[in-house]
PDB file of C-alpha atoms in Angstrom:
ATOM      1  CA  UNK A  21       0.000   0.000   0.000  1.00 52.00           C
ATOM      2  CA  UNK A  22       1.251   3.448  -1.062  1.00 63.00           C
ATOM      3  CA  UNK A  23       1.052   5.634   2.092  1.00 83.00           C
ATOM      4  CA  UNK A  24       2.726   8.717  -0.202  1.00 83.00           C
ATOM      5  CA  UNK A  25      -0.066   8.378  -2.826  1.00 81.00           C
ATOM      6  CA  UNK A  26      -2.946   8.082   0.262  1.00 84.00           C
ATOM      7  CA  UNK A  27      -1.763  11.837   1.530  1.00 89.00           C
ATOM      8  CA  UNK A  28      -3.774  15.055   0.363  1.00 90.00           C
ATOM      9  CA  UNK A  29      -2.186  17.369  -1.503  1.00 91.00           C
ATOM     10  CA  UNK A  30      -3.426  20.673   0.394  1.00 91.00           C
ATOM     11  CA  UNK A  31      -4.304  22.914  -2.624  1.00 91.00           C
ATOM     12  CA  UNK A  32      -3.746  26.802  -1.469  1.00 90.00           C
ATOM     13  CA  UNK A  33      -6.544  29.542  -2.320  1.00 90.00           C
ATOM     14  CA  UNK A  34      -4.382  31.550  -5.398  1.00 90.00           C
ATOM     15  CA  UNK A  35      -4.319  28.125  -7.449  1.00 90.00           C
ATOM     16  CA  UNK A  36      -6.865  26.452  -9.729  1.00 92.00           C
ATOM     17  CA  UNK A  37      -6.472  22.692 -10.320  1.00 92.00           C
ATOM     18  CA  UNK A  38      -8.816  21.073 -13.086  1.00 92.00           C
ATOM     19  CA  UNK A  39      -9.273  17.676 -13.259  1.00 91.00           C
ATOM     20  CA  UNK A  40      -9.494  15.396 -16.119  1.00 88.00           C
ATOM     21  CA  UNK A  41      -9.233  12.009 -17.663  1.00 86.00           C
ATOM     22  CA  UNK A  42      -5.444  11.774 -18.123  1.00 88.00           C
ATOM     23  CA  UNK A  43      -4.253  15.382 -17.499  1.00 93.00           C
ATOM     24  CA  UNK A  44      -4.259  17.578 -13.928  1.00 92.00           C
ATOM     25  CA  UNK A  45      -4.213  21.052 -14.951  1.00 93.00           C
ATOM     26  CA  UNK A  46      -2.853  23.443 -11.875  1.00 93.00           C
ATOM     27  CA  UNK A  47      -2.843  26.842 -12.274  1.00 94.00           C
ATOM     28  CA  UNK A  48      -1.110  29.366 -10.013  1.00 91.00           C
ATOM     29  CA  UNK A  49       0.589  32.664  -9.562  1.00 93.00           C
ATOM     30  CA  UNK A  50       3.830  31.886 -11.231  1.00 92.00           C
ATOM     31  CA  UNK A  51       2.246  30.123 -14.817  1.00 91.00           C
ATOM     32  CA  UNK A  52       0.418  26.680 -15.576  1.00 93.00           C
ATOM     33  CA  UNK A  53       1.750  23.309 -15.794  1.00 92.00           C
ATOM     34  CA  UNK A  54      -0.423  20.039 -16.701  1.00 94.00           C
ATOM     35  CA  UNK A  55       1.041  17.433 -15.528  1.00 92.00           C
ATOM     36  CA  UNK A  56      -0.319  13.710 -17.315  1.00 92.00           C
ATOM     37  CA  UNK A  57      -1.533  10.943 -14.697  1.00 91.00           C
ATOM     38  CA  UNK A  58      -0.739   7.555 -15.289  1.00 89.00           C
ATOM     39  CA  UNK A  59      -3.547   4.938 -16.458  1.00 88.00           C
ATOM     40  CA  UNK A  60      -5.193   3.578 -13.938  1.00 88.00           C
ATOM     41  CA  UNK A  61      -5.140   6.458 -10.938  1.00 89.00           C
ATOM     42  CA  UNK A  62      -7.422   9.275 -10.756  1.00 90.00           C
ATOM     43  CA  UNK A  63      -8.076  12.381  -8.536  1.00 91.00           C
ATOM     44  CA  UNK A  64     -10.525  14.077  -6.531  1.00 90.00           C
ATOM     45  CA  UNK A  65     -10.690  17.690  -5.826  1.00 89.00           C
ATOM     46  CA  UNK A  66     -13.008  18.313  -2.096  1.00 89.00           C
ATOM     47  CA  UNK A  67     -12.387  21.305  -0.195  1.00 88.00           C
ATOM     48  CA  UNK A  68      -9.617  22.565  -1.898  1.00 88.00           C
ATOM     49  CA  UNK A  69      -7.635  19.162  -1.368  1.00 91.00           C
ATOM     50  CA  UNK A  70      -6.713  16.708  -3.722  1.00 90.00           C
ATOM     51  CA  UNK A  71      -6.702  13.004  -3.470  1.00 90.00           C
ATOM     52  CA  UNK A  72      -5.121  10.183  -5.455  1.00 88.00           C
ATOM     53  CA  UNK A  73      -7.120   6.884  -6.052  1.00 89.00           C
ATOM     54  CA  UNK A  74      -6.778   4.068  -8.125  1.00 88.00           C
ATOM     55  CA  UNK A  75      -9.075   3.088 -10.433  1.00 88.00           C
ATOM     56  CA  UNK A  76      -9.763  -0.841 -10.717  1.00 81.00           C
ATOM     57  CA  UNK A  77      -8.550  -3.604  -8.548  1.00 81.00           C
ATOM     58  CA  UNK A  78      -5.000  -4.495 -10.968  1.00 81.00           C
ATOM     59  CA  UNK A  79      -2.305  -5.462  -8.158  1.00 78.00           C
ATOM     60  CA  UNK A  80       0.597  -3.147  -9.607  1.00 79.00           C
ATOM     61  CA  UNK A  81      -1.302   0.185  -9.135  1.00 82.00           C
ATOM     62  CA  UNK A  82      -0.408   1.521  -5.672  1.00 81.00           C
ATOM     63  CA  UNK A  83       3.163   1.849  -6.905  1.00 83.00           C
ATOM     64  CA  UNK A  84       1.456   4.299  -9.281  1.00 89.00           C
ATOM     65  CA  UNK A  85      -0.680   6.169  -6.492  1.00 88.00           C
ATOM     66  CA  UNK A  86       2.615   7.682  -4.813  1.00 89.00           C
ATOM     67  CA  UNK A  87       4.370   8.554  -8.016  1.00 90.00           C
ATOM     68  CA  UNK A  88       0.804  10.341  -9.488  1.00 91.00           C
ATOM     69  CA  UNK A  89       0.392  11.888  -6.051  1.00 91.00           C
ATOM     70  CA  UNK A  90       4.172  13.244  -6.273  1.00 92.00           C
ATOM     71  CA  UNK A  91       4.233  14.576  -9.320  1.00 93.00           C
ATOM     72  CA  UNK A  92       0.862  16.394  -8.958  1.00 93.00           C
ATOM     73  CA  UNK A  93       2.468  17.985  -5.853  1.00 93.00           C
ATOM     74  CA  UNK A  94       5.372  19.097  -7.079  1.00 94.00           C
ATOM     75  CA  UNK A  95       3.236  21.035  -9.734  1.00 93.00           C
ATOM     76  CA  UNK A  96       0.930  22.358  -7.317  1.00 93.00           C
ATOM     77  CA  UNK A  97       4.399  23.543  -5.534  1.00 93.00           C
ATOM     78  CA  UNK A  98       6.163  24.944  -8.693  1.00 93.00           C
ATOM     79  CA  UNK A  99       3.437  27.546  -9.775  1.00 93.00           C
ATOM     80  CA  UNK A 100       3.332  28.554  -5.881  1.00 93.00           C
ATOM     81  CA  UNK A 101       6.347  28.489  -4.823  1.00 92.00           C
ATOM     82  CA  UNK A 102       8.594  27.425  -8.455  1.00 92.00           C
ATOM     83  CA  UNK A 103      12.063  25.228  -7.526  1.00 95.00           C
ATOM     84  CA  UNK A 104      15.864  26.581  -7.623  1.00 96.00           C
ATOM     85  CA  UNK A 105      19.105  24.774  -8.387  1.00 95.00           C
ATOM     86  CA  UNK A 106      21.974  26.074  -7.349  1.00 95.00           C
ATOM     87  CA  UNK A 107      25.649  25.070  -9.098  1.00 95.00           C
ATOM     88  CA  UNK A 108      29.179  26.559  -8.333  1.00 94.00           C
ATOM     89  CA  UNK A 109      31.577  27.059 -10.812  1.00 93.00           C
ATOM     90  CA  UNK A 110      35.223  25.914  -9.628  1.00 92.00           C
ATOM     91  CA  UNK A 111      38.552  26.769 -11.080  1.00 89.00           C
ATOM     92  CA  UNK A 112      40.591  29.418 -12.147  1.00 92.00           C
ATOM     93  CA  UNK A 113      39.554  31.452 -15.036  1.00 91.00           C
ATOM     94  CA  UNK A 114      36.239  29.424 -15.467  1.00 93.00           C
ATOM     95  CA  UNK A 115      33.362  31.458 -15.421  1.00 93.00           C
ATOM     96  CA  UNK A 116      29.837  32.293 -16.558  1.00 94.00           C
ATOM     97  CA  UNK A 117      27.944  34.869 -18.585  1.00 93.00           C
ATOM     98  CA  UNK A 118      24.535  35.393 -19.912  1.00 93.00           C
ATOM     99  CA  UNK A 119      23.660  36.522 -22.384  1.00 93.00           C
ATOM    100  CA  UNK A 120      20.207  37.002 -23.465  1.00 90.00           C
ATOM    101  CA  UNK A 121      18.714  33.607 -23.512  1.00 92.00           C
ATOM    102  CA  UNK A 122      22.133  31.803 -23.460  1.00 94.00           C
ATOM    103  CA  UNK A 123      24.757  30.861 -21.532  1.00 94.00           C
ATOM    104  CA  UNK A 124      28.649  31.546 -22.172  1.00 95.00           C
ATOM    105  CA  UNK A 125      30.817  29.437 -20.385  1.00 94.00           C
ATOM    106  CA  UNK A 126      34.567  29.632 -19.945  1.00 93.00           C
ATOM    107  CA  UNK A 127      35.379  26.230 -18.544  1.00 92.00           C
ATOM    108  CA  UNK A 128      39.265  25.989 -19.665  1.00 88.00           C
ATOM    109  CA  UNK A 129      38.571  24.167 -22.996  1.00 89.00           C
ATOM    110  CA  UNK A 130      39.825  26.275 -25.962  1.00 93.00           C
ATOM    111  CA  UNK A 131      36.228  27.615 -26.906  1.00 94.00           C
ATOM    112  CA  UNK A 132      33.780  29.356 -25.189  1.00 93.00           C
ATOM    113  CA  UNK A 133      31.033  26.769 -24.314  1.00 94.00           C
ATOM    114  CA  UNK A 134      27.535  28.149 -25.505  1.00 95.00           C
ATOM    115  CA  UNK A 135      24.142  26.814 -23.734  1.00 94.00           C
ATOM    116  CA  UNK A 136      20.923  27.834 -24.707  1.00 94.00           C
ATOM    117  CA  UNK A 137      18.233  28.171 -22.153  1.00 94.00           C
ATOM    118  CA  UNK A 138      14.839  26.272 -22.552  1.00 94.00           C
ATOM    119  CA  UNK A 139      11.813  27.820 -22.371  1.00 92.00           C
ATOM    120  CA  UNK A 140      10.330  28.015 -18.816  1.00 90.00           C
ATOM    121  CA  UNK A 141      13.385  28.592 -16.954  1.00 93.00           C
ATOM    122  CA  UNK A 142      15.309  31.584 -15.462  1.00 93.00           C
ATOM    123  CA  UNK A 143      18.947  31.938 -14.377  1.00 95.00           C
ATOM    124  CA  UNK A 144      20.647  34.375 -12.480  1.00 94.00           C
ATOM    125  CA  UNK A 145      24.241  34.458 -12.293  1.00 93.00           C
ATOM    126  CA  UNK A 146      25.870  35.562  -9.266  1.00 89.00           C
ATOM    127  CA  UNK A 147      29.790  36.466  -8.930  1.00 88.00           C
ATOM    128  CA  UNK A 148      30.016  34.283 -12.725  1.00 89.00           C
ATOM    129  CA  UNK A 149      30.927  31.606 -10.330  1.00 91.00           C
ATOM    130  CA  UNK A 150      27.525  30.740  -8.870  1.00 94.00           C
ATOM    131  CA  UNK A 151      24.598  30.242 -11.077  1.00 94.00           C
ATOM    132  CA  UNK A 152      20.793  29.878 -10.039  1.00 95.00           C
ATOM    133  CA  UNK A 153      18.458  27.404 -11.912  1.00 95.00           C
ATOM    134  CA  UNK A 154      14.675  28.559 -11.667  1.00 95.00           C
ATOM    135  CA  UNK A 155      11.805  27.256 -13.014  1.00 94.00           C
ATOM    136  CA  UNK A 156       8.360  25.918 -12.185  1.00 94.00           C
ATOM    137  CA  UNK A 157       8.396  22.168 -13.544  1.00 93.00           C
ATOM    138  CA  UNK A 158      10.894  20.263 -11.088  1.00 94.00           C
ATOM    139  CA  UNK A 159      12.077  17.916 -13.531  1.00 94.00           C
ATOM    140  CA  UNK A 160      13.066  20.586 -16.108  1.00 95.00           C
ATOM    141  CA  UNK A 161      14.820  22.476 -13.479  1.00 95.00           C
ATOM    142  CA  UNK A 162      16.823  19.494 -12.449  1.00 95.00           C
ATOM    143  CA  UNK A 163      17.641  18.317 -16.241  1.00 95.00           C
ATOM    144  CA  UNK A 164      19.066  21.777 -16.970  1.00 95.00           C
ATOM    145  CA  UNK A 165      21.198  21.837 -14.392  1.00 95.00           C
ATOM    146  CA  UNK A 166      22.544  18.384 -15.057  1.00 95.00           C
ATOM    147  CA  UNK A 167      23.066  19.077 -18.091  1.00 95.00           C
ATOM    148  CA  UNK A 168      25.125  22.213 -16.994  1.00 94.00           C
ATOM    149  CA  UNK A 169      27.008  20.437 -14.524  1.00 94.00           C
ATOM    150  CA  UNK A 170      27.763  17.597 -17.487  1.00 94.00           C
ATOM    151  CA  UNK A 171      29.606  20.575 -19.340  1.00 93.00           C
ATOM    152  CA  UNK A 172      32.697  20.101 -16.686  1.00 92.00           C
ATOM    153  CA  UNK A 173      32.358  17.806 -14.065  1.00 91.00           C
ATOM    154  CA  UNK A 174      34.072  18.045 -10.612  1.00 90.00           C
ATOM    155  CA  UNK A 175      37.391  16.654 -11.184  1.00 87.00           C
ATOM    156  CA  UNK A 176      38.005  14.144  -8.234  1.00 84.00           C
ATOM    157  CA  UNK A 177      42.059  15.597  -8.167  1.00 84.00           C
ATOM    158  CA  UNK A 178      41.980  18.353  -8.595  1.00 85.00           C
ATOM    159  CA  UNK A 179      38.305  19.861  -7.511  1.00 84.00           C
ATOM    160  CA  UNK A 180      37.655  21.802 -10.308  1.00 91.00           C
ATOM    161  CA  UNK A 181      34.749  22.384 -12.654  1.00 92.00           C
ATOM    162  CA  UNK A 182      30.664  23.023 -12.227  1.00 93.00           C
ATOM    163  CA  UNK A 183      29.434  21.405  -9.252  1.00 93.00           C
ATOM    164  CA  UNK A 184      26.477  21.645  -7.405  1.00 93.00           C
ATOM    165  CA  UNK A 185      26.197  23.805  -4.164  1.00 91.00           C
ATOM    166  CA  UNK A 186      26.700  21.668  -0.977  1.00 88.00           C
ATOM    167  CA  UNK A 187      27.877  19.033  -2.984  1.00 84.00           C
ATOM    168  CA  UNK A 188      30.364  17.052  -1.355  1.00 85.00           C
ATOM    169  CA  UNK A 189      33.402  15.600  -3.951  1.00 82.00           C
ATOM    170  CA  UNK A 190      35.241  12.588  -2.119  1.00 82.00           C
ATOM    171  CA  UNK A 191      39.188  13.868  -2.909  1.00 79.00           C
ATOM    172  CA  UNK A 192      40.969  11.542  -4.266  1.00 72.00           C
ATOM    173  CA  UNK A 193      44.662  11.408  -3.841  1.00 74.00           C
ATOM    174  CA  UNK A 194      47.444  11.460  -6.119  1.00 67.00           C
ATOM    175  CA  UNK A 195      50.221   9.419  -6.789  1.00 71.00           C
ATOM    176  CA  UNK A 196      53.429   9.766  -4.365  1.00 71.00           C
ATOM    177  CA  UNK A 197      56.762   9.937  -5.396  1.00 62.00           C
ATOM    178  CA  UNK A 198      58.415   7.021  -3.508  1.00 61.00           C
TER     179      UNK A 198
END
């Protein structure tokens, strides 16, 4: 039994959620998302909550419940509150700049490293060493970053490149000259 997918999703007053066959439609201050449900799990909307059930008596579905809950949540979050990922550029003489509605990296290779920015999501660039990842869809702001961070990983030597803020890099150490 799913006990993620069995909690209400407390909808607040500013947002509109509509219902439908396949699709929850939420609505907020910050844009609209519509996020698809998967077969076999449906939702109720009673006194501004939401609840997942499952539809049918097929053994596999409360796996379902949760991930339909989760994902309807973190939509009902992102046009309330939207998601931020944070990443840290390491190393001297890499950087960051944007410029309109793309990216210039200087990451030590010998190019500049362009990255254009989907639609839906917002960056700020602080100190062109610490960049901010907005957005309202949680799994868009996550894949941009990733795919940021993939640009120049954290070396494991040496500690340089884009890495994530908070992130922790396990040093590895060198050889000795013995």
């Amino acid at each position: 039994m799913s006990r993620i997918g069995k909690k209400p999703i407390v909808v607040p007053k500013d947002v509109t959620v509509k219902v439908g066959e396949a699709v929850v439609d939420v609505k907020g201050p910050r844009g609209q998302l519509a996020q698809a449900i998967p077969p076999g799990i449906s939702f109720h909307l009673k006194d501004n909550t939401l609840q997942a059930r499952i539809i049918g008596d097929e053994p596999g579905l409360n796996k379902f419940q949760g991930l339909a809950r989760s994902l309807v949540n973190n939509a009902v979050q992102g046009v309330v509150e939207g998601f931020t990922r944070e990443l840290d550029i390491v190393g001297i003489g890499y950087r960051a700049e944007l410029k309109g509605r793309q990216i210039v990296f200087t990451l030590g290779y010998s190019h500049p490293v362009l990255f254009d920015l989907p639609d839906g999501i917002d960056v700020k660039i602080e100190r062109q060493t610490h960049i901010a990842v907005q957005g309202i869809d949680r799994q868009l702001v996550g894949q941009v970053a990733a795919d940021i961070r993939a640009l120049r990983k954290p070396d494991p030597y040496k500690q340089k490149g884009i890495q994530y803020t908070g992130e922790v890099l396990k040093k590895k150490v060198g050889k000795t000259g013995a």
